[in-house]
Amino acid sequence: MSGSLFTQDARTKARNAAERRFRTYGLGAIILALLALVWLLISIFSAGLPAFRQTFITFPVKLEESVIDKAGNRDPAAMAKVTTVGYGKLLATALEAEIAAKGIDLAGVPPKEITDLISQESAATLRNMVLADPALIGTTVQFRAIASGRIDGYYKGRVTMESAALDKNTSPEKLRLADNLKAAGLLATSFNLGFLTMPDASDKRPEAAGLGIAIAGSFMMMVVVLVLSLPIGVAASIYLEEFAPKNWFTDLIEVNIANLAAVPSIVYGILGLAIFINFAGLPQSAPIVGGLVLTLMTLPRIIIPTRAALKAVPPSIRDAALGVGASRLQTVFHHVLPLAMPGILTGMIIGLAQALGETAPLLLIGMVAFVRDFPGGLFDPAAALPVQVYNWTQRGDPGFVERASGAIIVLLIFLIIMNTAAIILRRKFERRW
Amino acid sequence: MKDLVMETRVDAQTVKIEARKAQVFYGQNHAIKDVDVDILDKTVTAFIGPSGCGKSTFLRCLNRMNDTIPGCRVEGKITLEGEDIYDARVDPVQLRAKVGMVFQKPNPFPKSIYDNVAYGPKIHGLTRNKAELDEVVEACLRKAALWNEVKDRLQTPGTGLSGGQQQRLCIARAIATSPEVLLMDEPCSALDPIATAQVEELIDELRSQFSVVIVTHSMQQAARVSQRTAFFHLGNLVEYGETGQIFTNPRDPRTESYITGRIG
């Protein structure tokens, strides 16, 4: 080669230009991905954060014995016969009386329609409160009623005077009355714990819909998945990696595990429906079935990274252990497994996170059902977080858009917690060799 | 060289390992052909030969480490104190406790120095309590000439030591199970000359208690540490005899070509 080192020849220039171009593409790709992520987060959070706040109307309610317990003997069976309609009337009279007492301007709302400001769910809440504690009957309680979806939406910017004028469920007058209530201190917006604890509500009551059952159901399913797939997955991986003879049969198993990891998740739903519900007779919508289906789906996704982690342990460690006379089992459990632990745990948690976000197979085993009662165990009907999101996006009331986005935020928070746990465990167990 | 010959005569004792018509196959590949060798007790035996000649393969037959290689098959007869080590009744795990091994690359466990040495005695139940185990660990580290360097940091990871120290730690670990034979597969190839000298010195000391078999690429090393030398070529044991005789007066022309640097 001739020429000065200070001038670049054509080939060098071309090579450098190629490298610069490649770097630009890479940087561009990353910037694009980041922008998409930011956009996604902004849209989810702007739509979903309001779900964590809720408008309440607080007023004193006299729990009239003549309405709730006509006989006056506190017989639970007789009291349970009083429906939410009776309690609704109590609430309506109480709110009307409070407005009159405080001298609040009705802003043109007919007295009969004042009750539209509070959610229909409030009557049920009050009824449950009384049935749980009959001693309240006859007393006056300070009741915090959930405001109706439109009023709630007004304070979150979803409903405006203009849209209310076109809405048969509310009117600008009612919004003005709500403003008057707010000025009088009856109406306030505060943190919505109910979103995390309450069960789902019907189509007309987005303000009362909560994730309580979905969180409980998802949690139970994750426990089932963890308890089943960790030992089965790790044991299968260890056997295949350390003990199984290498022949056509184990090759076949290996190929099929890789294939199973790529099978669309809805197929596992059909499988679960056929095996666990139709054949084994397990109940529909139950976390046990959901957990079993998700375990089937998660197993190959755990076995593959676990085997990779075992394979990554240097053979010299196995030689060293065998060389001092350790048995193969001792070699695996004393030396190989501890070294593979960070990889195994990461794979495990990523598998669990995938299972947590999985919707399709759960639809097929009935986890999509409308469930109002908290599951008492693995065999009771429950919901699941991602299915709840899917469910809410199907509903007409705009209040559910907010709820669905809020549910996505909850799901994302759980996923972030799990991934953080994976990183922490990885750091904790990581060792040099 | 003359000294070595004299020494060997003094030390030549009972036969520890006896191989007769030993064959090793890797699938279709016939890696070791008809090897007959007697490895003496309390003697350092060196296996020399060009790369791929089968010396490491044969070494790994002596404690059945080849069992872990798929497709590897051993035929013929190899006995340890008269007992066939490839007999169906032999558990390789027990055999390996009697025939320890040190590998080419230092491979301490990623655990503390103490745990590295204590591991063998622990799994074989050689000690009854912590005090005894402490004694064994200290004794082995002393024998491996490592005690003075690590006695204040027994709980630090063994992987944090220098290469030479790691290899001596591996030797300490290998002798902690009180083996009868110590196999060393190129134990100094990853070490610098100073560490090599330390390990060689150590091998010479170990000879008083164990039968040591060492595979080496360095003919100087074989000449320095061993009393008997076996020369392997293309899977055959070409010549086996006293080290002095092999290096000064080889009988086979191939041995002579190798030690003078003409083949290899």
mmCIF file of N, CA and C in Angstrom, chain B residues 7 12 15 22 27 44 46 59 111 127 133 139 141 150 164 167 177 192 202 222 228 235-236 239:
data_model
loop_
_atom_site.group_PDB
_atom_site.id
_atom_site.type_symbol
_atom_site.label_atom_id
_atom_site.label_comp_id
_atom_site.label_asym_id
_atom_site.label_seq_id
_atom_site.Cartn_x
_atom_site.Cartn_y
_atom_site.Cartn_z
ATOM 1 N N GLU B 7 17.116 -42.670 40.806
ATOM 2 C CA GLU B 7 15.973 -42.425 41.675
ATOM 3 C C GLU B 7 14.842 -43.403 41.362
ATOM 4 N N ALA B 12 10.754 -47.535 42.257
ATOM 5 C CA ALA B 12 9.933 -48.491 41.523
ATOM 6 C C ALA B 12 9.330 -49.490 42.484
ATOM 7 N N VAL B 15 2.653 -52.172 41.139
ATOM 8 C CA VAL B 15 1.873 -51.641 40.032
ATOM 9 C C VAL B 15 0.525 -51.181 40.571
ATOM 10 N N ALA B 22 -5.900 -51.903 25.912
ATOM 11 C CA ALA B 22 -6.929 -50.875 26.051
ATOM 12 C C ALA B 22 -7.211 -50.234 24.691
ATOM 13 N N GLY B 27 -17.173 -43.070 18.567
ATOM 14 C CA GLY B 27 -17.992 -43.449 17.421
ATOM 15 C C GLY B 27 -17.206 -44.421 16.552
ATOM 16 N N VAL B 44 5.902 -40.666 39.440
ATOM 17 C CA VAL B 44 5.278 -39.753 38.482
ATOM 18 C C VAL B 44 5.479 -40.330 37.094
ATOM 19 N N ALA B 46 4.794 -39.739 33.103
ATOM 20 C CA ALA B 46 4.425 -38.691 32.150
ATOM 21 C C ALA B 46 3.968 -39.333 30.855
ATOM 22 N N LEU B 59 -5.672 -40.883 29.472
ATOM 23 C CA LEU B 59 -5.674 -40.434 30.869
ATOM 24 C C LEU B 59 -7.106 -40.432 31.406
ATOM 25 N N LYS B 111 -16.948 -20.824 44.328
ATOM 26 C CA LYS B 111 -17.291 -20.780 45.751
ATOM 27 C C LYS B 111 -16.031 -20.347 46.494
ATOM 28 N N THR B 127 -15.168 -36.733 56.728
ATOM 29 C CA THR B 127 -14.904 -36.128 58.034
ATOM 30 C C THR B 127 -16.176 -36.181 58.858
ATOM 31 N N LEU B 133 -12.872 -31.314 59.329
ATOM 32 C CA LEU B 133 -12.899 -30.784 57.970
ATOM 33 C C LEU B 133 -11.900 -29.637 57.840
ATOM 34 N N ALA B 139 -4.574 -29.131 55.760
ATOM 35 C CA ALA B 139 -3.534 -30.075 55.337
ATOM 36 C C ALA B 139 -3.396 -30.093 53.817
ATOM 37 N N LEU B 141 -4.338 -27.754 51.638
ATOM 38 C CA LEU B 141 -3.802 -26.492 51.135
ATOM 39 C C LEU B 141 -2.302 -26.409 51.406
ATOM 40 N N VAL B 150 -3.174 -18.197 51.239
ATOM 41 C CA VAL B 150 -4.628 -18.013 51.323
ATOM 42 C C VAL B 150 -5.179 -18.166 52.736
ATOM 43 N N GLY B 164 -1.990 -19.521 38.646
ATOM 44 C CA GLY B 164 -1.170 -20.547 39.302
ATOM 45 C C GLY B 164 -1.766 -20.958 40.632
ATOM 46 N N GLN B 167 -4.700 -23.199 40.040
ATOM 47 C CA GLN B 167 -4.347 -24.572 39.706
ATOM 48 C C GLN B 167 -3.908 -25.331 40.956
ATOM 49 N N THR B 177 -9.786 -35.676 48.730
ATOM 50 C CA THR B 177 -10.541 -36.923 48.890
ATOM 51 C C THR B 177 -9.591 -38.102 49.159
ATOM 52 N N ASP B 192 2.110 -19.458 33.833
ATOM 53 C CA ASP B 192 3.387 -18.839 33.459
ATOM 54 C C ASP B 192 4.537 -19.662 34.053
ATOM 55 N N LEU B 202 5.555 -29.084 43.405
ATOM 56 C CA LEU B 202 4.473 -29.710 44.139
ATOM 57 C C LEU B 202 4.262 -31.158 43.695
ATOM 58 N N ALA B 222 8.328 -33.153 31.291
ATOM 59 C CA ALA B 222 8.309 -34.605 31.509
ATOM 60 C C ALA B 222 9.647 -35.049 32.093
ATOM 61 N N ARG B 228 8.908 -42.094 35.035
ATOM 62 C CA ARG B 228 8.638 -42.961 33.891
ATOM 63 C C ARG B 228 7.895 -42.157 32.838
ATOM 64 N N GLY B 235 -2.405 -42.702 18.556
ATOM 65 C CA GLY B 235 -3.238 -43.656 19.283
ATOM 66 C C GLY B 235 -2.504 -44.892 19.759
ATOM 67 N N ASN B 236 -1.232 -44.987 19.415
ATOM 68 C CA ASN B 236 -0.452 -46.145 19.871
ATOM 69 C C ASN B 236 0.489 -45.733 20.987
ATOM 70 N N GLU B 239 6.366 -46.173 23.082
ATOM 71 C CA GLU B 239 7.447 -46.592 23.953
ATOM 72 C C GLU B 239 7.138 -46.192 25.377
#
